[in-house]
Coordinates of C-alpha atoms in Angstrom, one line a residue:
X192 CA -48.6 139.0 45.1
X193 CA -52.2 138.3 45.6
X194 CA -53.8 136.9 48.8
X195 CA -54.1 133.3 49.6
X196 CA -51.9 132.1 46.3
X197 CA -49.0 130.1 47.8
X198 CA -45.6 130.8 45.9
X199 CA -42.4 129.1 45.5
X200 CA -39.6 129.8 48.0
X201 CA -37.3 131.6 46.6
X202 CA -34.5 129.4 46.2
X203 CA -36.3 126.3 44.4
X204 CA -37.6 129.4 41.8
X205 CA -33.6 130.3 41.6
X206 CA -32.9 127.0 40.7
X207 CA -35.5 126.2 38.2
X208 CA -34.4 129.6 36.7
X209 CA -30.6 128.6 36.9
X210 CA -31.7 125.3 35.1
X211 CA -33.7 127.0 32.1
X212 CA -36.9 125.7 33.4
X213 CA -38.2 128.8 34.0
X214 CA -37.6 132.0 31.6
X215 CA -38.7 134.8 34.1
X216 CA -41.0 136.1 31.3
X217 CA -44.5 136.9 31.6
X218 CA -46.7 134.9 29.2
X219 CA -48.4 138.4 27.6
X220 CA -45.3 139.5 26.5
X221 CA -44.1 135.5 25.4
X222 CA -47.6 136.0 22.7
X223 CA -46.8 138.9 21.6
X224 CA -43.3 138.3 20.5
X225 CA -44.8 134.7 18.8
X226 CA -47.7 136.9 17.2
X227 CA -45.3 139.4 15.5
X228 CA -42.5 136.3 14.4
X229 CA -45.7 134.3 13.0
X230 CA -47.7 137.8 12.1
X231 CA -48.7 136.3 8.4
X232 CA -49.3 132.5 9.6
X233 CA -53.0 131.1 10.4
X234 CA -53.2 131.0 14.2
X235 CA -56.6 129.9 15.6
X236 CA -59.0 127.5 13.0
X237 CA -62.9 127.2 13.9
X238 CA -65.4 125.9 11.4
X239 CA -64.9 128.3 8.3
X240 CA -63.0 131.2 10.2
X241 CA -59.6 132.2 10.3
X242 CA -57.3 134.3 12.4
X243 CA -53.9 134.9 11.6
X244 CA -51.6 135.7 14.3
X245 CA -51.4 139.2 13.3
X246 CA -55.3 139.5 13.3
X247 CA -55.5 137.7 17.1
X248 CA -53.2 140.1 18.4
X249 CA -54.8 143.0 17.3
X250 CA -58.1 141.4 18.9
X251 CA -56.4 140.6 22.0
X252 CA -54.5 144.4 22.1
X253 CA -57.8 145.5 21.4
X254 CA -59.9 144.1 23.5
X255 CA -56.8 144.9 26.9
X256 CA -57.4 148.5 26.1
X257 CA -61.4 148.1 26.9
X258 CA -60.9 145.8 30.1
X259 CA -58.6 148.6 31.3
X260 CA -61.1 150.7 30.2
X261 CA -63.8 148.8 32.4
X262 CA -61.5 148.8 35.0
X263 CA -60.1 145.5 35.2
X264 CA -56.8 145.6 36.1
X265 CA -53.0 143.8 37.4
X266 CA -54.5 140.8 39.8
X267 CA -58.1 141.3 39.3
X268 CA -59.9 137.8 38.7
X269 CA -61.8 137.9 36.0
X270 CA -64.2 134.3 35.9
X271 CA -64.3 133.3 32.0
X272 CA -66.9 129.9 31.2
X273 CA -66.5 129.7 27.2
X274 CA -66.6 126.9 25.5
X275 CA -64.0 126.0 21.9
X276 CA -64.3 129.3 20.4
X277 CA -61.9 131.9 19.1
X278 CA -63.1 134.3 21.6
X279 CA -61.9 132.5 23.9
X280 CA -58.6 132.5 23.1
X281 CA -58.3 136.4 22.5
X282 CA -60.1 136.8 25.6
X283 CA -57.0 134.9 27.6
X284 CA -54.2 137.0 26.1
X285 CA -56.4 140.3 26.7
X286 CA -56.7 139.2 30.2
X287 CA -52.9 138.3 30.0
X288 CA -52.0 141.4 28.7
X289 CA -53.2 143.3 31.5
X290 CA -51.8 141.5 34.3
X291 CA -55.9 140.1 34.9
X292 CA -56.1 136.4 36.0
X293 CA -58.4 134.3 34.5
X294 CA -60.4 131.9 35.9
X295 CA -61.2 129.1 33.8
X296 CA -64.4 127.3 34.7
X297 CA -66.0 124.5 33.1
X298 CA -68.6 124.9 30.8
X299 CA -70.4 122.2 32.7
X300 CA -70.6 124.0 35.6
X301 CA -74.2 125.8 37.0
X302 CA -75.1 127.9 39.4
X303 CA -73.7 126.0 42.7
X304 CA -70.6 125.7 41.4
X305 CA -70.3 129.2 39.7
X306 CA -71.2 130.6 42.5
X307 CA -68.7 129.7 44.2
X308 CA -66.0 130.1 41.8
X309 CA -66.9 133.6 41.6
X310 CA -67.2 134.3 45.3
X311 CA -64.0 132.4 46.3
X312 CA -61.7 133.6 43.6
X313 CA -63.2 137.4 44.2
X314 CA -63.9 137.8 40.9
X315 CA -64.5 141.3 39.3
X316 CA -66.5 140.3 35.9
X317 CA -67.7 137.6 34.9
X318 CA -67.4 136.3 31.3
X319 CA -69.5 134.1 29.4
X320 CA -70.5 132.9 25.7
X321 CA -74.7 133.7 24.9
X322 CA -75.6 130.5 24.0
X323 CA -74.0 127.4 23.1
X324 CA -74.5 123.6 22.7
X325 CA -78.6 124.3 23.2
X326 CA -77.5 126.1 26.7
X327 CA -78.3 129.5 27.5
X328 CA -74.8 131.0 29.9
X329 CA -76.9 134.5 29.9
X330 CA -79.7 132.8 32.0
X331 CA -77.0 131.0 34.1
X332 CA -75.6 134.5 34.6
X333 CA -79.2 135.7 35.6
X334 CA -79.5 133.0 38.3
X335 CA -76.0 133.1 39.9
X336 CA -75.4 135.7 42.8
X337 CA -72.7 138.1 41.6
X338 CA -72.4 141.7 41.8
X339 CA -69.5 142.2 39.5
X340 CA -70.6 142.8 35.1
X341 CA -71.2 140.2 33.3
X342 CA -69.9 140.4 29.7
X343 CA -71.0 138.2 27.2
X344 CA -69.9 137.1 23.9
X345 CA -72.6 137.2 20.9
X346 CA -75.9 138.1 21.7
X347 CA -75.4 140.4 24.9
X348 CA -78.7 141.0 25.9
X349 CA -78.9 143.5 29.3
X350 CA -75.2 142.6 29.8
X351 CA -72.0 144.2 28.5
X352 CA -70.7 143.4 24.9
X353 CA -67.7 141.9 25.1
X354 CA -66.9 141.7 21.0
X355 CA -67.6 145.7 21.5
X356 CA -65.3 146.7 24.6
X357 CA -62.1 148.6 22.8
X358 CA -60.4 151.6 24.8
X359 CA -58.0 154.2 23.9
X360 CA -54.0 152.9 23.3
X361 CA -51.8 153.3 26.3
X362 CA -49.1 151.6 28.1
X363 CA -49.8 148.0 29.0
X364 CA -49.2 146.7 32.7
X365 CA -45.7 145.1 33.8
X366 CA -46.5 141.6 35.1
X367 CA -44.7 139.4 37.5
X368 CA -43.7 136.1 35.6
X369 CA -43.6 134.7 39.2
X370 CA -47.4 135.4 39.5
X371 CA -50.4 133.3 39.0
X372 CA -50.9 133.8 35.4
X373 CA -54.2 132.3 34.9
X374 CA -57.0 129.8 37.5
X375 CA -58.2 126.0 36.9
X376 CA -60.9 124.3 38.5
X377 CA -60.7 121.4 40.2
X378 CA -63.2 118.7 39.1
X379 CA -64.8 119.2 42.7
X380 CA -66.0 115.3 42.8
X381 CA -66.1 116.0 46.7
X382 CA -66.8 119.1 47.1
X383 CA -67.1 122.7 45.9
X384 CA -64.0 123.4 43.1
X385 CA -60.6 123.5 43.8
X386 CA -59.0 127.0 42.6
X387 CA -55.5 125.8 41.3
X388 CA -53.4 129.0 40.2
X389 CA -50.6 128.6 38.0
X390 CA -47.6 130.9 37.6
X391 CA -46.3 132.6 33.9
X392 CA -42.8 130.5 35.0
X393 CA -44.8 127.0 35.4
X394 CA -47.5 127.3 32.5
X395 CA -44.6 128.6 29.8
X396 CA -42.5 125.7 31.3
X397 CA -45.4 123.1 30.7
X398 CA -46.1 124.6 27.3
X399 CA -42.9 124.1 25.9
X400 CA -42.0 120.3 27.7
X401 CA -44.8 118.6 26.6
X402 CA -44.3 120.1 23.1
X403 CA -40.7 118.9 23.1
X404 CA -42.1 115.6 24.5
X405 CA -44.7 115.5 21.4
X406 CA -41.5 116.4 18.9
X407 CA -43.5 119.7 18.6
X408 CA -42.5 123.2 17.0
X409 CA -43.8 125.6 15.3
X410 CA -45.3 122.8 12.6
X411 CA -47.6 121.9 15.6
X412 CA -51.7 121.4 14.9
X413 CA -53.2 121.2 17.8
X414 CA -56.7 119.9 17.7
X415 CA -59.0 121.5 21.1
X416 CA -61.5 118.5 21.2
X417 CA -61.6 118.8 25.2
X418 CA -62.6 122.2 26.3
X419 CA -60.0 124.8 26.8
X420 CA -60.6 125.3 30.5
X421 CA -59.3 121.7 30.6
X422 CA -55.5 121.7 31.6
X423 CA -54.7 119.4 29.0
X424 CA -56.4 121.2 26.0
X425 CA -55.0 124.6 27.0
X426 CA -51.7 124.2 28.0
X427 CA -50.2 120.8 27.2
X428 CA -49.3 121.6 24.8
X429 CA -52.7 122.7 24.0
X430 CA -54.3 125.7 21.8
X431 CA -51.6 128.0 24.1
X432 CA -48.6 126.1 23.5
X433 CA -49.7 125.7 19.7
X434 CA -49.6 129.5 19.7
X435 CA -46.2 130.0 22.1
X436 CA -44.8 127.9 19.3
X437 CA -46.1 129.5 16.0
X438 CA -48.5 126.3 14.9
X439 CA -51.7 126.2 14.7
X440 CA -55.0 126.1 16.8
X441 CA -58.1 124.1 15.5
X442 CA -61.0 124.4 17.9
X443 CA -63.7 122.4 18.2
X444 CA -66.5 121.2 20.5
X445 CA -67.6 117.7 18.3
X446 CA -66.1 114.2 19.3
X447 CA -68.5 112.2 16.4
X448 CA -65.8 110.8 13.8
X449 CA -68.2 111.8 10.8
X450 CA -67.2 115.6 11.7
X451 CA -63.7 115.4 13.3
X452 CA -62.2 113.0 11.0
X453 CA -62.3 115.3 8.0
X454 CA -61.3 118.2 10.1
X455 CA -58.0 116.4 11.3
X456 CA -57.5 115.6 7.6
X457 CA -58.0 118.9 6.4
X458 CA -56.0 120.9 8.8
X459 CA -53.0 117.9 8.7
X460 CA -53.2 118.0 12.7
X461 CA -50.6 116.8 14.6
X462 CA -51.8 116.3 17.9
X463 CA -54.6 116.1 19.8
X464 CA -55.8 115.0 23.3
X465 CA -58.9 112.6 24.5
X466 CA -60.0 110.7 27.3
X467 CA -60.7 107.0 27.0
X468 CA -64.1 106.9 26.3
X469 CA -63.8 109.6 23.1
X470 CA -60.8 107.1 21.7
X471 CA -63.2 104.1 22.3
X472 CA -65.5 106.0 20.2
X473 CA -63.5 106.6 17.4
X474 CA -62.1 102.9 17.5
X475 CA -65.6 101.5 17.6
X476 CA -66.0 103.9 14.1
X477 CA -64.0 101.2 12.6
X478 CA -61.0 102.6 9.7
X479 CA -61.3 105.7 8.7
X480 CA -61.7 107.2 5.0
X481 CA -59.8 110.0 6.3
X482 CA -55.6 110.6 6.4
X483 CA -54.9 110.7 10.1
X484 CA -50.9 109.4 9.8
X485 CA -49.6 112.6 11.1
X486 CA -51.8 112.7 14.0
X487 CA -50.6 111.3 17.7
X488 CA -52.8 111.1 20.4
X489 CA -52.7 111.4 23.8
X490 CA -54.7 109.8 25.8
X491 CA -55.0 110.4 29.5
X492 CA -57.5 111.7 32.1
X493 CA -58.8 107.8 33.4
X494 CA -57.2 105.0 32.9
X495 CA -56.6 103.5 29.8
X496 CA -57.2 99.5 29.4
X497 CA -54.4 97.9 27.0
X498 CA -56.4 96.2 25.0
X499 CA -58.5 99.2 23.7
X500 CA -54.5 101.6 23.4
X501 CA -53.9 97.8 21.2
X502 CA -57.1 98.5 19.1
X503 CA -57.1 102.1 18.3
X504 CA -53.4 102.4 17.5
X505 CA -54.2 99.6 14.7
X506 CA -57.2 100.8 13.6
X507 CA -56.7 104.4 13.3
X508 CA -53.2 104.1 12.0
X509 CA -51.8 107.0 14.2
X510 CA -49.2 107.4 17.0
X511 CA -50.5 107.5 20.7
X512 CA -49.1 108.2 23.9
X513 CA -50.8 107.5 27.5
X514 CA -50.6 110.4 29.8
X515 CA -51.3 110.7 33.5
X516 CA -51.5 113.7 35.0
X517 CA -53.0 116.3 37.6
X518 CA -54.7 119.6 37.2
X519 CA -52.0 120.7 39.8
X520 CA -49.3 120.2 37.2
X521 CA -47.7 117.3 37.3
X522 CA -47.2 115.1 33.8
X523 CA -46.1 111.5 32.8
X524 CA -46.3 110.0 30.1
X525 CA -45.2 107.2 27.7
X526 CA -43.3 108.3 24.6
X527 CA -44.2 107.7 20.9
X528 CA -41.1 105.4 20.3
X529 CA -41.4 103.2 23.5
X530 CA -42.0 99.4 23.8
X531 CA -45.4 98.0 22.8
X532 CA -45.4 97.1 26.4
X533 CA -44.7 100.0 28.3
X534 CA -47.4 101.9 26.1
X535 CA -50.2 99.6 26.5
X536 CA -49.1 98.7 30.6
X537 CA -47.8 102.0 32.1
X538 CA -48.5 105.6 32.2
X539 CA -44.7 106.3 31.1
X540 CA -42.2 108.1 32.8
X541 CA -42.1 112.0 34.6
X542 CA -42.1 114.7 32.0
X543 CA -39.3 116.9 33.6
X544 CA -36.1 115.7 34.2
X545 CA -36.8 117.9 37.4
X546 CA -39.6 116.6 38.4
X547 CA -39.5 114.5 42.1
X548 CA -41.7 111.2 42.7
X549 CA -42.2 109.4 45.8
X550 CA -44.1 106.4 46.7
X551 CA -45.0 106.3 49.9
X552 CA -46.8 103.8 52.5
X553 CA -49.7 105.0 55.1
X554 CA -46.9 106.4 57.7
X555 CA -45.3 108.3 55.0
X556 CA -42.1 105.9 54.1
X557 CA -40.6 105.9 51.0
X558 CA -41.4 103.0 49.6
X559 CA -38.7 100.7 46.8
X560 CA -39.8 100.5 43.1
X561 CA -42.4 97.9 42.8
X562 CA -44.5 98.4 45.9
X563 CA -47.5 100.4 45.4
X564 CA -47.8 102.8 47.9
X565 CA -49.2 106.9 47.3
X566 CA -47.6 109.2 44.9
X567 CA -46.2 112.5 46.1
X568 CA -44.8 114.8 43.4
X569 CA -42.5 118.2 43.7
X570 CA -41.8 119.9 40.4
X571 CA -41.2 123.1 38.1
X572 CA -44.4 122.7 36.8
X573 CA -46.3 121.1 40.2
X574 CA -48.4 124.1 42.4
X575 CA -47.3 125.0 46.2
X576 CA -51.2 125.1 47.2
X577 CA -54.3 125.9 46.6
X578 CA -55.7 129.3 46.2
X579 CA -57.2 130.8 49.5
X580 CA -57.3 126.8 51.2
X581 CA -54.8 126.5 54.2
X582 CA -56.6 123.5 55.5
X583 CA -57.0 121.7 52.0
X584 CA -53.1 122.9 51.4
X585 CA -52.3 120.8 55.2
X586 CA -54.0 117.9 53.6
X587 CA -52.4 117.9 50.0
X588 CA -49.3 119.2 50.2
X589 CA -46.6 118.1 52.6
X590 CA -44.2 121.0 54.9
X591 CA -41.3 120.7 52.5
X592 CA -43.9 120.8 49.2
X593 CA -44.5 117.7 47.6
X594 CA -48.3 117.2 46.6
X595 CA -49.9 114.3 47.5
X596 CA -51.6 113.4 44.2
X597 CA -53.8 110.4 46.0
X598 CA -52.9 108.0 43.5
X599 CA -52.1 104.7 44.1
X600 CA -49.2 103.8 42.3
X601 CA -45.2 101.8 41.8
X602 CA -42.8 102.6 40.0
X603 CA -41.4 100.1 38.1
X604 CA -37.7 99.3 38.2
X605 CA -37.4 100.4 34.6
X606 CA -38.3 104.2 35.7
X607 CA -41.8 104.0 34.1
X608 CA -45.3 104.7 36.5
X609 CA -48.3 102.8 36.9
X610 CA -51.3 103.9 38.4
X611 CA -53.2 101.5 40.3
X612 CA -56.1 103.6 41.3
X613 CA -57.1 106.2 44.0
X614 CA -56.3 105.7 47.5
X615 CA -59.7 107.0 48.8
X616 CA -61.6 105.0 46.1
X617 CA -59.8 101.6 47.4
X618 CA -62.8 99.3 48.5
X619 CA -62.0 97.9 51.2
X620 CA -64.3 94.3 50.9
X621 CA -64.1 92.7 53.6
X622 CA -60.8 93.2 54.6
X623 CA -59.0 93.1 51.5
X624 CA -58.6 96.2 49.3
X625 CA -59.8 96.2 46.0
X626 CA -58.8 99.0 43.1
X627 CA -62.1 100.1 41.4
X628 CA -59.5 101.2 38.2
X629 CA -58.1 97.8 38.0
X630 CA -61.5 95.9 37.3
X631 CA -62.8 98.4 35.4
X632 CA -59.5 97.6 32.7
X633 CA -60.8 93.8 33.5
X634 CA -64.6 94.7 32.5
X635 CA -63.8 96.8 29.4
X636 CA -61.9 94.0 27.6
X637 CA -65.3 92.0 27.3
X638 CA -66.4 93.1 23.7
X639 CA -69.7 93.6 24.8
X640 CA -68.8 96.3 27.2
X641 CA -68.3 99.5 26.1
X642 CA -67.3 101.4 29.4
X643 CA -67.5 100.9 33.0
X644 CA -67.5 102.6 36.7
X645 CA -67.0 100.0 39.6
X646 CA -68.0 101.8 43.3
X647 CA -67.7 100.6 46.9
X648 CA -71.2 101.3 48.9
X649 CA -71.3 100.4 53.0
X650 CA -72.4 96.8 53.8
X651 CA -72.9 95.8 57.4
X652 CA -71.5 92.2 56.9
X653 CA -68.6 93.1 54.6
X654 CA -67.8 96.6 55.2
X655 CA -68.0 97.7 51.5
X656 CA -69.8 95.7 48.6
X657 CA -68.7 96.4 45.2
X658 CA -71.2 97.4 42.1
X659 CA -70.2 97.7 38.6
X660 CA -71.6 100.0 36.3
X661 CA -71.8 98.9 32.6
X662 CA -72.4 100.9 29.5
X663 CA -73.0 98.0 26.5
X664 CA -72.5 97.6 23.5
X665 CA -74.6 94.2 22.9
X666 CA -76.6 92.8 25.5
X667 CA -74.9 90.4 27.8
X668 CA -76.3 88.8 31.2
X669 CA -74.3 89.6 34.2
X670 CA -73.0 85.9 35.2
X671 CA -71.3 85.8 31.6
X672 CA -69.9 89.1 32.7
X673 CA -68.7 87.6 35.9
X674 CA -67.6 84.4 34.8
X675 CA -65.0 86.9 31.7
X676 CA -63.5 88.5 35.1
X677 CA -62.9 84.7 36.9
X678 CA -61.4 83.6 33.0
X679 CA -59.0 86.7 33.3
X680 CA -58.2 85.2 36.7
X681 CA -59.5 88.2 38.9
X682 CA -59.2 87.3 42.5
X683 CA -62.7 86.2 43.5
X684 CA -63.1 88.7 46.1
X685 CA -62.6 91.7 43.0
X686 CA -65.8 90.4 41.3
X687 CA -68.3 92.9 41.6
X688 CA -71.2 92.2 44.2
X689 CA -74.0 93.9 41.5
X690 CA -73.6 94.4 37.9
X691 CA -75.8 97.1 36.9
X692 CA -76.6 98.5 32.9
X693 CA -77.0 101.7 32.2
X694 CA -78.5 103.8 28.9
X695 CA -75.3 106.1 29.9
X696 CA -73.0 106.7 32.8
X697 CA -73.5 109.9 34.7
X698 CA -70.4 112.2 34.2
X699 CA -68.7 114.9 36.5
X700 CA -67.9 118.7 34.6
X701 CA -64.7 117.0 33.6
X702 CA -66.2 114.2 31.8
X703 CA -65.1 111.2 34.2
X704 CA -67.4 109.2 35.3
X705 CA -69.5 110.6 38.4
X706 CA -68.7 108.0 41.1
X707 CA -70.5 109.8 44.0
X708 CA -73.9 109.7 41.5
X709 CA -73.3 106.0 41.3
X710 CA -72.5 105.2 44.9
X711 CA -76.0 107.1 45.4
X712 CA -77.7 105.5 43.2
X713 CA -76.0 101.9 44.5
X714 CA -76.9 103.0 48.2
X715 CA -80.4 103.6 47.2
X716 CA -81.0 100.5 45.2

């Protein structure tokens, strides 16, 4: 076991593995038993190209034998910033097959934060695409401090070809299924990224739930429009749980209707994941000329207001399904069959059976369904700590392992969540505490605003004041703005202090808004 990965005592691991929660199987070998069933099937779709499961195997087997060759090895860290391409994919299961861990980072990320992913995870190689999206990764490469090779995909330049590293046959690794399998980053709103490693048991686990949650086999088409070094477009079920199944991957990097619309037609996906503001988009298209009744979204990553999950199930005739859920592992969500209410209102309920939820108050007390209170989370698909982070770990995670996800939330007598917010964005307005989520909803259901980011910045009289942040759609003065929130009967003291328009809103590497950009830019105004 590597250092500074936190694992799971041995008795919970017992019992998850008693329970069938866990297989005790490492992922590698998982692939290559789906690849061999499914040898003739098409695996991974990307513009025009094809690869059948057969053909991605051989890639992948390939491609082990040269990283051996290069010397990466059983727990080396290899950092890999790709965006929705096939390479990708055979890149993982190389690394897989080795016993290597990859560490996803997001293709948003520059040199500040890739440097220290690759410094804190120790990395051996570094792994890039040439160009993509009208960004160069071989000059980011150039300009971040690493001693390891960099290999890079297309166009190689001074580095090492990755699409030509191949090595001589021989006998593959054993891998621990107990093991951190692969690395996500942490959206690192306050500070550098989070290293979140997650076990073969946990991400096999999570692959297969949320397929059985999506009524998912091996007919599954998942769509990657979110990159793949997103938790939700990798693993849940995502382009690997697509392939642990024998369905189908379709990658790609566009979210304009006019290009993903046919696509989802063509390929007769199933499922797909978005956040908000993509599912806005789509609904804004208006009804498409496309077939998109097979598909069912979900939806999750910021809060979703009800009246847009109302508009986009009616307008794009498909299913959808609101998920909440951390990097760190643990899911909820509402199911395609539940209540018109408990879609549009609540984030649904836990997606393990296993899964523990408490809500607690600021002394730690469990708190009874209905109060909102912080949610703590222990589960078989929920990490034990961050990689190399003993004080973050003190913070997050409490002695007997529950996260603390930092959510405001209740649970409603019915079993189902809803998320109120984030306890450390709570402004507190002169004394009384105010959920930026909660107006945000309120704002967006004014058809004039497309999107919005409300932000608490210091005030000497009340403490905090509140700005909203409005992306629009038509033109609209603030007092009418104000005046919707008093006709939805918001509590005076939740009107925001400042509306402010913006041509866009800034976003973090994981596409939410960036709300420590915008309380700058309120402090400075």
């Amino acid at each position: 076991m590597i250092d500074g990965f936190v694992p799971w005592p041995d008795g919970l691991a017992q019992e998850y593995r008693r329970a069938g929660y866990w297989l005790g199987r490492p992922l590698g070998d998982l692939f290559q038993e789906s690849c061999a069933r499914h040898a003739d099937r098409v695996a991974v779709v990307s513009g025009e190209r094809e690869l059948t499961y057969a053909e991605l195997w051989d890639d992948a087997q390939r491609l082990a034998y040269g990283l051996l060759e290069l010397g990466v090895g059983p727990s080396d860290r290899v950092v890999v910033q790709m965006p929705n391409v096939p390479e990708f994919v055979v890149l993982v299961l190389a690394l897989l097959r080795t016993g290597a861990i990859p560490v996803l980072a997001l293709p948003g990320y520059r040199r500040v934060e890739m440097e220290h992913v690759c410094a804190h995870s120790g990395a051996v190689a570094y792994v890039v695409k040439d160009a993509f999206g009208g960004f160069d990764f071989r000059q980011l490469a150039r300009e971040v401090s690493f001693a390891g090779p960099v290999l890079v995909s297309g166009d190689a330049q001074e580095f090492v070809a990755l699409d030509a590293l191949a090595g001589a046959p021989r006998e593959l690794p054993s891998v621990d299924p107990s093991a951190p399998a692969l690395f996500l980053s942490s959206s690192g709103t306050t500070g550098p990224p989070k290293l979140i490693p997650r076990t073969h048991d946990e991400l096999a686990y999570l692959m297969r739930a949320t397929a059985r949650a999506m009524g998912a086999g091996s007919d599954l088409v998942y769509l990657a429009v979110n990159p793949v070094s997103h938790a939700a477009a990798l693993a849940c079920p995502g382009v690997l749980g697509s392939l642990l199944l024998g369905g189908k991957a379709v990658l790609t990097s566009s979210v304009r209707p006019d290009e993903v619309f046919p696509l989802i037609e063509r390929e007769k996906v199933t499922v797909t994941s978005l956040v908000p503001a993509v599912l806005r988009l789509w609904a804004d298209t208006g009804r498409p000329h496309h077939d998109l009744s097979r598909l069912v979204l979900q939806i999750g990553s910021a809060p979703l207001d009800s009246a847009l999950a109302t508009r986009a199930r009616k307008v794009l005739e498909c299913g959808l399904t609101r998920w909440f859920g951390t990097t760190e592992g643990f899911l909820a969500h509402t199911r395609v069959d539940d209540p018109e209410e408990v879609i549009e209102n609540t984030e649904g309920r836990p997606l393990s059976e296993a899964d523990e939820l408490l809500v607690v108050g600021p002394s730690g007390e469990p708190l009874p369904d209905g109060e909102a209170g912080e949610l703590l989370v222990r589960g078989p698909s929920t990490i034990r700590g961050y990689y190399r982070a003993p004080e973050q770990n003190a913070r997050s995670f409490t002695p007997d392992g529950f996260y603390r996800t930092g959510d405001l939330a209740c649970r409603r007598p019915d079993g189902n969540l809803v998320i109120l917010g984030r306890i450390k964005d709570v402004i507190n307005r002169a004394g009384e505490k105010i959920s930026p989520e909660e107006v945000e909803r309120h704002l967006c259901t004014h058809p004039a605003v497309r999107d919005a980011a409300v932000v608490g910045v210091p005030d000497r009289t009340l403490g905090e004041r509140t700005y909203a942040f409005l992306l629009l759609r038509t033109d609209i003065p603030p007092a009418a703005v104000k005046t919707h929130l008093r006709e939805r009967g918001l509590a005076t003291y939740k009107i925001p202090d400042r509306i402010v328009t913006l041509a866009d809103l800034p976003k973090t590497a994981m596409g939410k808004p960036d709300k420590e950009a915008l309380r700058a830019r309120a402090r400075s105004s």
